mmCIF file with all atom_site columns, C-alpha atoms in Angstrom:
data_model
loop_
_atom_site.group_PDB
_atom_site.id
_atom_site.type_symbol
_atom_site.label_atom_id
_atom_site.label_alt_id
_atom_site.label_comp_id
_atom_site.label_asym_id
_atom_site.label_entity_id
_atom_site.label_seq_id
_atom_site.pdbx_PDB_ins_code
_atom_site.Cartn_x
_atom_site.Cartn_y
_atom_site.Cartn_z
_atom_site.occupancy
_atom_site.B_iso_or_equiv
_atom_site.pdbx_formal_charge
_atom_site.auth_seq_id
_atom_site.auth_comp_id
_atom_site.auth_asym_id
_atom_site.auth_atom_id
_atom_site.pdbx_PDB_model_num
ATOM 1   C CA . MET A 1 1   ? -187.109 178.644 93.362  1.00 48.00 ? 1030 MET A CA 1
ATOM 2   C CA . ARG A 1 2   ? -184.785 180.273 90.467  1.00 46.00 ? 1031 ARG A CA 1
ATOM 3   C CA . PRO A 1 3   ? -183.326 178.217 88.261  1.00 50.00 ? 1032 PRO A CA 1
ATOM 4   C CA . LYS A 1 4   ? -179.966 177.798 88.138  1.00 52.00 ? 1033 LYS A CA 1
ATOM 5   C CA . PRO A 1 5   ? -179.088 179.001 84.816  1.00 51.00 ? 1034 PRO A CA 1
ATOM 6   C CA . LEU A 1 6   ? -180.471 182.564 85.590  1.00 46.00 ? 1035 LEU A CA 1
ATOM 7   C CA . LEU A 1 7   ? -178.718 182.534 89.458  1.00 46.00 ? 1036 LEU A CA 1
ATOM 8   C CA . ALA A 1 8   ? -175.187 181.627 87.589  1.00 50.00 ? 1037 ALA A CA 1
ATOM 9   C CA . LEU A 1 9   ? -175.869 184.577 85.532  1.00 48.00 ? 1038 LEU A CA 1
ATOM 10  C CA . ALA A 1 10  ? -177.102 187.091 88.065  1.00 47.00 ? 1039 ALA A CA 1
ATOM 11  C CA . SER A 1 11  ? -174.162 186.184 89.872  1.00 53.00 ? 1040 SER A CA 1
ATOM 12  C CA . ILE A 1 12  ? -171.839 186.919 87.162  1.00 48.00 ? 1041 ILE A CA 1
ATOM 13  C CA . PHE A 1 13  ? -173.186 189.574 86.453  1.00 45.00 ? 1042 PHE A CA 1
ATOM 14  C CA . SER A 1 14  ? -173.145 191.023 90.125  1.00 51.00 ? 1043 SER A CA 1
ATOM 15  C CA . ILE A 1 15  ? -169.191 190.083 89.940  1.00 45.00 ? 1044 ILE A CA 1
ATOM 16  C CA . MET A 1 16  ? -169.295 192.419 86.946  1.00 45.00 ? 1045 MET A CA 1
ATOM 17  C CA . LEU A 1 17  ? -170.496 195.249 88.347  1.00 41.00 ? 1046 LEU A CA 1
ATOM 18  C CA . THR A 1 18  ? -168.456 195.225 90.993  1.00 40.00 ? 1047 THR A CA 1
ATOM 19  C CA . LEU A 1 19  ? -165.713 194.583 89.286  1.00 40.00 ? 1048 LEU A CA 1
ATOM 20  C CA . LEU A 1 20  ? -166.331 197.491 87.205  1.00 43.00 ? 1049 LEU A CA 1
ATOM 21  C CA . PHE A 1 21  ? -166.784 199.576 89.719  1.00 37.00 ? 1050 PHE A CA 1
ATOM 22  C CA . LEU A 1 22  ? -163.433 198.866 91.769  1.00 37.00 ? 1051 LEU A CA 1
ATOM 23  C CA . GLY A 1 23  ? -161.437 199.348 88.425  1.00 42.00 ? 1052 GLY A CA 1
ATOM 24  C CA . SER A 1 24  ? -163.198 202.818 87.694  1.00 39.00 ? 1053 SER A CA 1
ATOM 25  C CA . PHE A 1 25  ? -162.555 203.863 90.918  1.00 35.00 ? 1054 PHE A CA 1
ATOM 26  C CA . PHE A 1 26  ? -158.803 202.568 91.255  1.00 37.00 ? 1055 PHE A CA 1
ATOM 27  C CA . PHE A 1 27  ? -158.097 204.453 87.692  1.00 37.00 ? 1056 PHE A CA 1
ATOM 28  C CA . ALA A 1 28  ? -159.692 207.780 88.703  1.00 38.00 ? 1057 ALA A CA 1
ATOM 29  C CA . TYR A 1 29  ? -157.755 207.799 91.972  1.00 40.00 ? 1058 TYR A CA 1
ATOM 30  C CA . THR A 1 30  ? -154.507 206.546 90.660  1.00 44.00 ? 1059 THR A CA 1
ATOM 31  C CA . GLU A 1 31  ? -153.554 207.203 86.876  1.00 52.00 ? 1060 GLU A CA 1
ATOM 32  C CA . GLN A 1 32  ? -151.280 210.010 86.162  1.00 50.00 ? 1061 GLN A CA 1
ATOM 33  C CA . THR A 1 33  ? -152.017 211.903 83.067  1.00 66.00 ? 1062 THR A CA 1
ATOM 34  C CA . VAL A 1 34  ? -149.462 214.548 82.915  1.00 88.00 ? 1063 VAL A CA 1
ATOM 35  C CA . TYR A 1 35  ? -147.383 214.981 86.202  1.00 92.00 ? 1064 TYR A CA 1
ATOM 36  C CA . SER A 1 36  ? -144.744 212.096 87.917  1.00 86.00 ? 1065 SER A CA 1
ATOM 37  C CA . ALA A 1 37  ? -142.084 212.457 89.765  1.00 85.00 ? 1066 ALA A CA 1
ATOM 38  C CA . SER A 1 38  ? -139.544 211.500 86.553  1.00 87.00 ? 1067 SER A CA 1
ATOM 39  C CA . THR A 1 39  ? -140.437 215.047 85.651  1.00 93.00 ? 1068 THR A CA 1
ATOM 40  C CA . GLU A 1 40  ? -138.936 218.733 86.938  1.00 95.00 ? 1069 GLU A CA 1
ATOM 41  C CA . TYR A 1 41  ? -141.477 221.688 85.081  1.00 96.00 ? 1070 TYR A CA 1
ATOM 42  C CA . VAL A 1 42  ? -139.080 224.884 85.103  1.00 95.00 ? 1071 VAL A CA 1
ATOM 43  C CA . PHE A 1 43  ? -140.891 227.790 85.111  1.00 96.00 ? 1072 PHE A CA 1
ATOM 44  C CA . SER A 1 44  ? -139.878 231.832 84.614  1.00 94.00 ? 1073 SER A CA 1
ATOM 45  C CA . ILE A 1 45  ? -141.111 234.297 87.071  1.00 93.00 ? 1074 ILE A CA 1
ATOM 46  C CA . GLU A 1 46  ? -142.089 237.783 86.737  1.00 93.00 ? 1075 GLU A CA 1
ATOM 47  C CA . TYR A 1 47  ? -143.399 239.796 89.261  1.00 93.00 ? 1076 TYR A CA 1
ATOM 48  C CA . HIS A 1 48  ? -144.330 243.954 88.804  1.00 94.00 ? 1077 HIS A CA 1
ATOM 49  C CA . ASP A 1 49  ? -145.517 245.936 91.408  1.00 91.00 ? 1078 ASP A CA 1
ATOM 50  C CA . ASP A 1 50  ? -145.010 249.351 92.215  1.00 87.00 ? 1079 ASP A CA 1
ATOM 51  C CA . ASP A 1 51  ? -141.576 249.618 93.321  1.00 83.00 ? 1080 ASP A CA 1
ATOM 52  C CA . THR A 1 52  ? -140.497 246.104 92.004  1.00 82.00 ? 1081 THR A CA 1
ATOM 53  C CA . THR A 1 53  ? -139.759 244.309 88.941  1.00 85.00 ? 1082 THR A CA 1
ATOM 54  C CA . TYR A 1 54  ? -138.250 241.004 88.595  1.00 83.00 ? 1083 TYR A CA 1
ATOM 55  C CA . SER A 1 55  ? -137.662 237.817 87.094  1.00 85.00 ? 1084 SER A CA 1
ATOM 56  C CA . SER A 1 56  ? -136.528 234.677 87.707  1.00 88.00 ? 1085 SER A CA 1
ATOM 57  C CA . PHE A 1 57  ? -137.029 230.824 87.907  1.00 91.00 ? 1086 PHE A CA 1
ATOM 58  C CA . ILE A 1 58  ? -138.705 228.451 89.982  1.00 93.00 ? 1087 ILE A CA 1
ATOM 59  C CA . SER A 1 59  ? -138.861 224.555 89.386  1.00 94.00 ? 1088 SER A CA 1
ATOM 60  C CA . MET A 1 60  ? -142.129 222.192 90.348  1.00 96.00 ? 1089 MET A CA 1
ATOM 61  C CA . TRP A 1 61  ? -142.264 217.933 90.562  1.00 94.00 ? 1090 TRP A CA 1
ATOM 62  C CA . THR A 1 62  ? -144.344 215.676 92.271  1.00 92.00 ? 1091 THR A CA 1
ATOM 63  C CA . ASP A 1 63  ? -144.236 212.523 93.944  1.00 86.00 ? 1092 ASP A CA 1
ATOM 64  C CA . LEU A 1 64  ? -146.794 209.410 94.408  1.00 74.00 ? 1093 LEU A CA 1
ATOM 65  C CA . ASN A 1 65  ? -146.431 209.852 98.943  1.00 79.00 ? 1094 ASN A CA 1
ATOM 66  C CA . SER A 1 66  ? -149.506 211.503 99.970  1.00 81.00 ? 1095 SER A CA 1
ATOM 67  C CA . TRP A 1 67  ? -149.262 215.574 101.160 1.00 83.00 ? 1096 TRP A CA 1
ATOM 68  C CA . GLU A 1 68  ? -149.415 215.440 104.646 1.00 76.00 ? 1097 GLU A CA 1
ATOM 69  C CA . ASN A 1 69  ? -152.745 213.663 105.707 1.00 74.00 ? 1098 ASN A CA 1
ATOM 70  C CA . GLN A 1 70  ? -154.256 214.377 102.732 1.00 75.00 ? 1099 GLN A CA 1
ATOM 71  C CA . SER A 1 71  ? -155.164 210.949 100.878 1.00 78.00 ? 1100 SER A CA 1
ATOM 72  C CA . ASN A 1 72  ? -156.384 212.331 97.989  1.00 85.00 ? 1101 ASN A CA 1
ATOM 73  C CA . GLN A 1 73  ? -153.494 214.402 96.932  1.00 91.00 ? 1102 GLN A CA 1
ATOM 74  C CA . LYS A 1 74  ? -150.066 213.673 95.985  1.00 92.00 ? 1103 LYS A CA 1
ATOM 75  C CA . THR A 1 75  ? -147.140 216.018 97.658  1.00 93.00 ? 1104 THR A CA 1
ATOM 76  C CA . LEU A 1 76  ? -145.686 219.123 95.065  1.00 94.00 ? 1105 LEU A CA 1
ATOM 77  C CA . TYR A 1 77  ? -142.396 220.272 95.121  1.00 94.00 ? 1106 TYR A CA 1
ATOM 78  C CA . TYR A 1 78  ? -141.480 223.762 94.435  1.00 94.00 ? 1107 TYR A CA 1
ATOM 79  C CA . HIS A 1 79  ? -137.568 224.486 94.347  1.00 92.00 ? 1108 HIS A CA 1
ATOM 80  C CA . TYR A 1 80  ? -136.353 228.821 93.753  1.00 89.00 ? 1109 TYR A CA 1
ATOM 81  C CA . HIS A 1 81  ? -133.662 228.725 92.106  1.00 85.00 ? 1110 HIS A CA 1
ATOM 82  C CA . ALA A 1 82  ? -130.601 230.382 93.809  1.00 73.00 ? 1111 ALA A CA 1
ATOM 83  C CA . ASP A 1 83  ? -131.430 234.115 92.359  1.00 68.00 ? 1112 ASP A CA 1
ATOM 84  C CA . SER A 1 84  ? -134.820 233.692 94.381  1.00 65.00 ? 1113 SER A CA 1
ATOM 85  C CA . THR A 1 85  ? -134.113 233.415 97.299  1.00 61.00 ? 1114 THR A CA 1
ATOM 86  C CA . THR A 1 86  ? -133.649 236.914 98.108  1.00 58.00 ? 1115 THR A CA 1
ATOM 87  C CA . ILE A 1 87  ? -135.107 239.092 96.203  1.00 54.00 ? 1116 ILE A CA 1
ATOM 88  C CA . GLY A 1 88  ? -135.589 243.174 96.823  1.00 53.00 ? 1117 GLY A CA 1
ATOM 89  C CA . ILE A 1 89  ? -137.081 242.686 100.659 1.00 47.00 ? 1118 ILE A CA 1
ATOM 90  C CA . TRP A 1 90  ? -138.657 239.584 99.963  1.00 53.00 ? 1119 TRP A CA 1
ATOM 91  C CA . PRO A 1 91  ? -136.111 236.713 101.770 1.00 56.00 ? 1120 PRO A CA 1
ATOM 92  C CA . ILE A 1 92  ? -137.971 233.228 100.475 1.00 63.00 ? 1121 ILE A CA 1
ATOM 93  C CA . THR A 1 93  ? -137.367 229.759 101.277 1.00 69.00 ? 1122 THR A CA 1
ATOM 94  C CA . ALA A 1 94  ? -135.817 227.729 98.984  1.00 83.00 ? 1123 ALA A CA 1
ATOM 95  C CA . HIS A 1 95  ? -137.929 224.767 99.032  1.00 88.00 ? 1124 HIS A CA 1
ATOM 96  C CA . GLU A 1 96  ? -142.041 224.671 99.212  1.00 92.00 ? 1125 GLU A CA 1
ATOM 97  C CA . THR A 1 97  ? -143.873 221.594 99.641  1.00 93.00 ? 1126 THR A CA 1
ATOM 98  C CA . THR A 1 98  ? -147.644 221.277 99.156  1.00 94.00 ? 1127 THR A CA 1
ATOM 99  C CA . GLY A 1 99  ? -150.390 219.438 97.588  1.00 94.00 ? 1128 GLY A CA 1
ATOM 100 C CA . ILE A 1 100 ? -151.659 217.884 93.960  1.00 95.00 ? 1129 ILE A CA 1
ATOM 101 C CA . ILE A 1 101 ? -154.681 216.409 93.056  1.00 94.00 ? 1130 ILE A CA 1
ATOM 102 C CA . GLU A 1 102 ? -154.486 214.412 89.538  1.00 92.00 ? 1131 GLU A CA 1
ATOM 103 C CA . THR A 1 103 ? -156.984 211.642 88.937  1.00 89.00 ? 1132 THR A CA 1
ATOM 104 C CA . SER A 1 104 ? -158.691 211.282 85.267  1.00 86.00 ? 1133 SER A CA 1
ATOM 105 C CA . ALA A 1 105 ? -161.380 213.588 85.758  1.00 89.00 ? 1134 ALA A CA 1
ATOM 106 C CA . LYS A 1 106 ? -159.433 216.569 86.808  1.00 92.00 ? 1135 LYS A CA 1
ATOM 107 C CA . ILE A 1 107 ? -155.862 218.455 87.586  1.00 95.00 ? 1136 ILE A CA 1
ATOM 108 C CA . TRP A 1 108 ? -156.106 220.960 90.952  1.00 96.00 ? 1137 TRP A CA 1
ATOM 109 C CA . LEU A 1 109 ? -152.730 222.112 92.436  1.00 96.00 ? 1138 LEU A CA 1
ATOM 110 C CA . HIS A 1 110 ? -151.578 224.600 95.121  1.00 96.00 ? 1139 HIS A CA 1
ATOM 111 C CA . PRO A 1 111 ? -149.834 227.258 93.547  1.00 97.00 ? 1140 PRO A CA 1
ATOM 112 C CA . PRO A 1 112 ? -146.303 228.533 95.188  1.00 95.00 ? 1141 PRO A CA 1
ATOM 113 C CA . ARG A 1 113 ? -146.972 230.707 97.691  1.00 93.00 ? 1142 ARG A CA 1
ATOM 114 C CA . SER A 1 114 ? -143.799 231.713 99.751  1.00 88.00 ? 1143 SER A CA 1
ATOM 115 C CA . GLY A 1 115 ? -142.899 235.437 100.143 1.00 82.00 ? 1144 GLY A CA 1
ATOM 116 C CA . HIS A 1 116 ? -144.361 237.936 97.879  1.00 83.00 ? 1145 HIS A CA 1
ATOM 117 C CA . LEU A 1 117 ? -145.988 234.924 95.953  1.00 90.00 ? 1146 LEU A CA 1
ATOM 118 C CA . GLU A 1 118 ? -148.260 234.951 99.521  1.00 90.00 ? 1147 GLU A CA 1
ATOM 119 C CA . ILE A 1 119 ? -150.565 237.491 97.270  1.00 93.00 ? 1148 ILE A CA 1
ATOM 120 C CA . LEU A 1 120 ? -151.720 233.487 95.446  1.00 95.00 ? 1149 LEU A CA 1
ATOM 121 C CA . GLU A 1 121 ? -152.858 232.361 98.087  1.00 94.00 ? 1150 GLU A CA 1
ATOM 122 C CA . TYR A 1 122 ? -156.030 234.151 97.375  1.00 95.00 ? 1151 TYR A CA 1
ATOM 123 C CA . PHE A 1 123 ? -156.851 233.334 93.935  1.00 97.00 ? 1152 PHE A CA 1
ATOM 124 C CA . PRO A 1 124 ? -158.330 230.539 92.542  1.00 97.00 ? 1153 PRO A CA 1
ATOM 125 C CA . PHE A 1 125 ? -156.020 227.623 91.699  1.00 97.00 ? 1154 PHE A CA 1
ATOM 126 C CA . PRO A 1 126 ? -154.987 225.835 89.000  1.00 97.00 ? 1155 PRO A CA 1
ATOM 127 C CA . GLU A 1 127 ? -157.791 223.616 88.129  1.00 95.00 ? 1156 GLU A CA 1
ATOM 128 C CA . ILE A 1 128 ? -159.607 221.692 85.141  1.00 93.00 ? 1157 ILE A CA 1
ATOM 129 C CA . LYS A 1 129 ? -161.850 219.705 85.305  1.00 89.00 ? 1158 LYS A CA 1
ATOM 130 C CA . LYS A 1 130 ? -162.408 217.086 81.982  1.00 82.00 ? 1159 LYS A CA 1
ATOM 131 C CA . ALA A 1 131 ? -165.249 215.811 80.608  1.00 76.00 ? 1160 ALA A CA 1
ATOM 132 C CA . THR A 1 132 ? -167.251 218.588 82.086  1.00 79.00 ? 1161 THR A CA 1
ATOM 133 C CA . ASN A 1 133 ? -170.160 220.662 80.052  1.00 80.00 ? 1162 ASN A CA 1
ATOM 134 C CA . LYS A 1 134 ? -169.789 223.206 83.181  1.00 83.00 ? 1163 LYS A CA 1
ATOM 135 C CA . LYS A 1 135 ? -168.071 226.006 81.703  1.00 89.00 ? 1164 LYS A CA 1
ATOM 136 C CA . ARG A 1 136 ? -168.853 228.694 84.250  1.00 91.00 ? 1165 ARG A CA 1
ATOM 137 C CA . PHE A 1 137 ? -168.847 228.009 87.790  1.00 93.00 ? 1166 PHE A CA 1
ATOM 138 C CA . TYR A 1 138 ? -167.326 230.599 90.957  1.00 94.00 ? 1167 TYR A CA 1
ATOM 139 C CA . ARG A 1 139 ? -164.679 230.189 93.265  1.00 94.00 ? 1168 ARG A CA 1
ATOM 140 C CA . TYR A 1 140 ? -164.922 232.239 96.320  1.00 93.00 ? 1169 TYR A CA 1
ATOM 141 C CA . PHE A 1 141 ? -162.206 233.219 99.365  1.00 91.00 ? 1170 PHE A CA 1
ATOM 142 C CA . ILE A 1 142 ? -163.345 234.854 101.944 1.00 89.00 ? 1171 ILE A CA 1
ATOM 143 C CA . GLY A 1 143 ? -161.129 235.360 105.305 1.00 89.00 ? 1172 GLY A CA 1
ATOM 144 C CA . ASN A 1 144 ? -157.616 237.330 106.794 1.00 88.00 ? 1173 ASN A CA 1
ATOM 145 C CA . CYS A 1 145 ? -155.952 238.201 104.112 1.00 88.00 ? 1174 CYS A CA 1
ATOM 146 C CA . ASP A 1 146 ? -152.298 238.266 105.470 1.00 83.00 ? 1175 ASP A CA 1
ATOM 147 C CA . PHE A 1 147 ? -150.799 240.170 102.311 1.00 80.00 ? 1176 PHE A CA 1
ATOM 148 C CA . LEU A 1 148 ? -153.957 242.957 102.954 1.00 84.00 ? 1177 LEU A CA 1
ATOM 149 C CA . ASN A 1 149 ? -153.379 242.904 106.640 1.00 88.00 ? 1178 ASN A CA 1
ATOM 150 C CA . LYS A 1 150 ? -157.632 242.683 106.749 1.00 88.00 ? 1179 LYS A CA 1
ATOM 151 C CA . TRP A 1 151 ? -160.519 240.272 105.809 1.00 90.00 ? 1180 TRP A CA 1
ATOM 152 C CA . VAL A 1 152 ? -161.528 240.368 102.440 1.00 90.00 ? 1181 VAL A CA 1
ATOM 153 C CA . TRP A 1 153 ? -164.407 238.541 100.299 1.00 93.00 ? 1182 TRP A CA 1
ATOM 154 C CA . LEU A 1 154 ? -163.625 237.762 97.075  1.00 95.00 ? 1183 LEU A CA 1
ATOM 155 C CA . LYS A 1 155 ? -166.275 235.772 94.793  1.00 96.00 ? 1184 LYS A CA 1
ATOM 156 C CA . TYR A 1 156 ? -164.518 234.924 91.028  1.00 97.00 ? 1185 TYR A CA 1
ATOM 157 C CA . ARG A 1 157 ? -166.327 234.115 88.246  1.00 96.00 ? 1186 ARG A CA 1
ATOM 158 C CA . MET A 1 158 ? -164.983 231.562 86.145  1.00 96.00 ? 1187 MET A CA 1
ATOM 159 C CA . VAL A 1 159 ? -165.210 230.879 82.866  1.00 95.00 ? 1188 VAL A CA 1
ATOM 160 C CA . LEU A 1 160 ? -163.315 227.929 81.337  1.00 94.00 ? 1189 LEU A CA 1
ATOM 161 C CA . SER A 1 161 ? -163.323 227.445 77.193  1.00 91.00 ? 1190 SER A CA 1
ATOM 162 C CA . ASP A 1 162 ? -165.113 225.906 74.928  1.00 83.00 ? 1191 ASP A CA 1
ATOM 163 C CA . ALA A 1 163 ? -162.522 224.927 72.567  1.00 85.00 ? 1192 ALA A CA 1
ATOM 164 C CA . MET A 1 164 ? -159.096 224.629 72.266  1.00 90.00 ? 1193 MET A CA 1
ATOM 165 C CA . GLU A 1 165 ? -156.716 228.113 71.296  1.00 92.00 ? 1194 GLU A CA 1
ATOM 166 C CA . LYS A 1 166 ? -153.091 227.554 69.893  1.00 93.00 ? 1195 LYS A CA 1
ATOM 167 C CA . ILE A 1 167 ? -150.571 229.647 71.406  1.00 92.00 ? 1196 ILE A CA 1
ATOM 168 C CA . TYR A 1 168 ? -147.028 230.032 70.574  1.00 90.00 ? 1197 TYR A CA 1
ATOM 169 C CA . TRP A 1 169 ? -144.530 228.015 73.245  1.00 89.00 ? 1198 TRP A CA 1
ATOM 170 C CA . GLY A 1 170 ? -141.176 226.721 72.744  1.00 83.00 ? 1199 GLY A CA 1
ATOM 171 C CA . GLN A 1 171 ? -140.417 227.723 69.090  1.00 83.00 ? 1200 GLN A CA 1
ATOM 172 C CA . LYS A 1 172 ? -143.981 226.060 67.994  1.00 90.00 ? 1201 LYS A CA 1
ATOM 173 C CA . ASN A 1 173 ? -147.740 226.364 68.457  1.00 94.00 ? 1202 ASN A CA 1
ATOM 174 C CA . ILE A 1 174 ? -149.736 224.136 70.762  1.00 96.00 ? 1203 ILE A CA 1
ATOM 175 C CA . PRO A 1 175 ? -153.215 223.659 71.529  1.00 96.00 ? 1204 PRO A CA 1
ATOM 176 C CA . VAL A 1 176 ? -154.715 225.075 75.123  1.00 96.00 ? 1205 VAL A CA 1
ATOM 177 C CA . LYS A 1 177 ? -157.381 225.747 77.085  1.00 95.00 ? 1206 LYS A CA 1
ATOM 178 C CA . THR A 1 178 ? -158.179 229.300 78.783  1.00 96.00 ? 1207 THR A CA 1
ATOM 179 C CA . LEU A 1 179 ? -159.275 228.736 82.559  1.00 96.00 ? 1208 LEU A CA 1
ATOM 180 C CA . GLN A 1 180 ? -160.136 232.565 83.219  1.00 97.00 ? 1209 GLN A CA 1
ATOM 181 C CA . GLY A 1 181 ? -161.784 234.598 85.927  1.00 97.00 ? 1210 GLY A CA 1
ATOM 182 C CA . LYS A 1 182 ? -162.810 238.033 87.601  1.00 97.00 ? 1211 LYS A CA 1
ATOM 183 C CA . ALA A 1 183 ? -163.348 238.892 91.075  1.00 97.00 ? 1212 ALA A CA 1
ATOM 184 C CA . ARG A 1 184 ? -164.484 242.694 92.082  1.00 94.00 ? 1213 ARG A CA 1
ATOM 185 C CA . THR A 1 185 ? -163.964 244.609 94.890  1.00 92.00 ? 1214 THR A CA 1
ATOM 186 C CA . LYS A 1 186 ? -163.809 248.423 96.394  1.00 89.00 ? 1215 LYS A CA 1
ATOM 187 C CA . GLU A 1 187 ? -159.849 248.360 95.627  1.00 89.00 ? 1216 GLU A CA 1
ATOM 188 C CA . GLY A 1 188 ? -160.231 247.181 92.104  1.00 94.00 ? 1217 GLY A CA 1
ATOM 189 C CA . GLU A 1 189 ? -160.332 244.332 90.202  1.00 97.00 ? 1218 GLU A CA 1
ATOM 190 C CA . TRP A 1 190 ? -158.501 240.791 90.600  1.00 97.00 ? 1219 TRP A CA 1
ATOM 191 C CA . SER A 1 191 ? -157.872 238.861 87.491  1.00 98.00 ? 1220 SER A CA 1
ATOM 192 C CA . VAL A 1 192 ? -156.518 235.181 86.937  1.00 98.00 ? 1221 VAL A CA 1
ATOM 193 C CA . LEU A 1 193 ? -155.546 233.628 83.720  1.00 98.00 ? 1222 LEU A CA 1
ATOM 194 C CA . TYR A 1 194 ? -154.339 229.572 83.039  1.00 98.00 ? 1223 TYR A CA 1
ATOM 195 C CA . TYR A 1 195 ? -152.868 227.959 79.887  1.00 98.00 ? 1224 TYR A CA 1
ATOM 196 C CA . TYR A 1 196 ? -153.832 224.318 80.300  1.00 97.00 ? 1225 TYR A CA 1
ATOM 197 C CA . ASN A 1 197 ? -151.725 221.946 77.307  1.00 96.00 ? 1226 ASN A CA 1
ATOM 198 C CA . GLU A 1 198 ? -153.239 218.023 77.481  1.00 92.00 ? 1227 GLU A CA 1
ATOM 199 C CA . GLN A 1 199 ? -149.482 217.140 77.018  1.00 93.00 ? 1228 GLN A CA 1
ATOM 200 C CA . MET A 1 200 ? -147.437 219.575 79.286  1.00 95.00 ? 1229 MET A CA 1
ATOM 201 C CA . GLY A 1 201 ? -150.152 220.717 82.162  1.00 96.00 ? 1230 GLY A CA 1
ATOM 202 C CA . PHE A 1 202 ? -150.601 224.257 83.230  1.00 98.00 ? 1231 PHE A CA 1
ATOM 203 C CA . VAL A 1 203 ? -148.471 226.186 80.644  1.00 98.00 ? 1232 VAL A CA 1
ATOM 204 C CA . TYR A 1 204 ? -149.227 230.001 81.426  1.00 98.00 ? 1233 TYR A CA 1
ATOM 205 C CA . TRP A 1 205 ? -149.972 231.740 85.110  1.00 98.00 ? 1234 TRP A CA 1
ATOM 206 C CA . HIS A 1 206 ? -151.110 235.271 85.086  1.00 99.00 ? 1235 HIS A CA 1
ATOM 207 C CA . TYR A 1 207 ? -151.974 237.306 87.981  1.00 98.00 ? 1236 TYR A CA 1
ATOM 208 C CA . ASN A 1 208 ? -153.461 240.671 88.605  1.00 98.00 ? 1237 ASN A CA 1
ATOM 209 C CA . TYR A 1 209 ? -154.207 242.495 91.885  1.00 97.00 ? 1238 TYR A CA 1
ATOM 210 C CA . CYS A 1 210 ? -156.421 245.942 90.947  1.00 96.00 ? 1239 CYS A CA 1
ATOM 211 C CA . ASP A 1 211 ? -153.148 246.579 88.233  1.00 96.00 ? 1240 ASP A CA 1
ATOM 212 C CA . LYS A 1 212 ? -151.353 247.094 91.686  1.00 95.00 ? 1241 LYS A CA 1
ATOM 213 C CA . ILE A 1 213 ? -149.168 243.745 91.543  1.00 96.00 ? 1242 ILE A CA 1
ATOM 214 C CA . ILE A 1 214 ? -148.747 241.505 88.259  1.00 97.00 ? 1243 ILE A CA 1
ATOM 215 C CA . ILE A 1 215 ? -147.434 238.319 88.697  1.00 97.00 ? 1244 ILE A CA 1
ATOM 216 C CA . LYS A 1 216 ? -146.849 235.841 85.965  1.00 97.00 ? 1245 LYS A CA 1
ATOM 217 C CA . LEU A 1 217 ? -145.613 231.924 85.334  1.00 97.00 ? 1246 LEU A CA 1
ATOM 218 C CA . LYS A 1 218 ? -144.458 230.879 82.230  1.00 97.00 ? 1247 LYS A CA 1
ATOM 219 C CA . LEU A 1 219 ? -143.355 227.071 81.489  1.00 97.00 ? 1248 LEU A CA 1
ATOM 220 C CA . GLU A 1 220 ? -140.197 227.351 79.951  1.00 96.00 ? 1249 GLU A CA 1
ATOM 221 C CA . LYS A 1 221 ? -138.764 223.450 79.773  1.00 95.00 ? 1250 LYS A CA 1
ATOM 222 C CA . ILE A 1 222 ? -139.490 220.180 80.877  1.00 95.00 ? 1251 ILE A CA 1
ATOM 223 C CA . ILE A 1 223 ? -136.640 218.079 81.653  1.00 94.00 ? 1252 ILE A CA 1
ATOM 224 C CA . PRO A 1 224 ? -135.802 214.990 83.882  1.00 93.00 ? 1253 PRO A CA 1
ATOM 225 C CA . HIS A 1 225 ? -136.352 215.129 87.291  1.00 88.00 ? 1254 HIS A CA 1
ATOM 226 C CA . ASP A 1 226 ? -133.725 213.125 90.016  1.00 81.00 ? 1255 ASP A CA 1
ATOM 227 C CA . LEU A 1 227 ? -135.370 210.816 92.236  1.00 72.00 ? 1256 LEU A CA 1
ATOM 228 C CA . ASN A 1 228 ? -132.501 211.556 94.879  1.00 72.00 ? 1257 ASN A CA 1
ATOM 229 C CA . SER A 1 229 ? -132.579 215.054 94.792  1.00 68.00 ? 1258 SER A CA 1
ATOM 230 C CA . PHE A 1 230 ? -135.313 217.414 97.451  1.00 61.00 ? 1259 PHE A CA 1
#
C-alpha cells in the first residue's frame, strides 16, 4: 500500500499539472496582445495599376465575438471611408466583416478584400508567430483566381527577420520585424512585405503583382473606437 504522504503529494502534483495546463490553454486563447475592441486602426491605401492611381483610407477594428462559425477567430471589421466606395470603375462595399486570430502564440488576420482589393486573397495573409525559431517557411495557394479569371498555383517562400529593424513612423523611429515573401509564375513575380510592431501590430503592408498592380497599406493613426458604431 502506498504511504499516505506520498499519495497526498501525488494528488497535489496531479492537480498542479492540471491547473498549469488549463491556465496555459486559457491564456493562449484569450489574451489580447495588440488588437482590441476599444481601438481603431486607420490605414492609408495606395493603389497603382497601368490605368489607375489613387489613395484613400480604411479603418480596422475587432471585437470579442467569434467570426461566423470559426470559434478560434474573433470578428474583424473593415470600414472603407466615403471616398473609397466609388473609385474609378470599382464599387466597394462600405463595410467588410472577416476574422482574426490573436493569441499569446501568434497573430493572423484577413486583409481587406473587397472590390479592387480582391487580389489580396492570393497573397499570404499578415501573420506573426511569436517565440519561434522558424524564420523561413512556405505559403501556398492553388485555385480559381477570380481576379485573373483562371486557375493559379502560387508557392510563396516566406522569410521572417531575425532581429528588429527601425522604421520612421509618426515622427519617431519604431522597432519592427519584417515578414516578406515571393512567388514566381509565368507572368512574373508576386511579392508581399509586412512590417510588424509589438505594440501597434502590422503597420505597413505592401503587395506587388508582377509589377502590374501595387497596393500599399500604411497605419496612419490609432484612435479610440466607438463600441456603439458598426
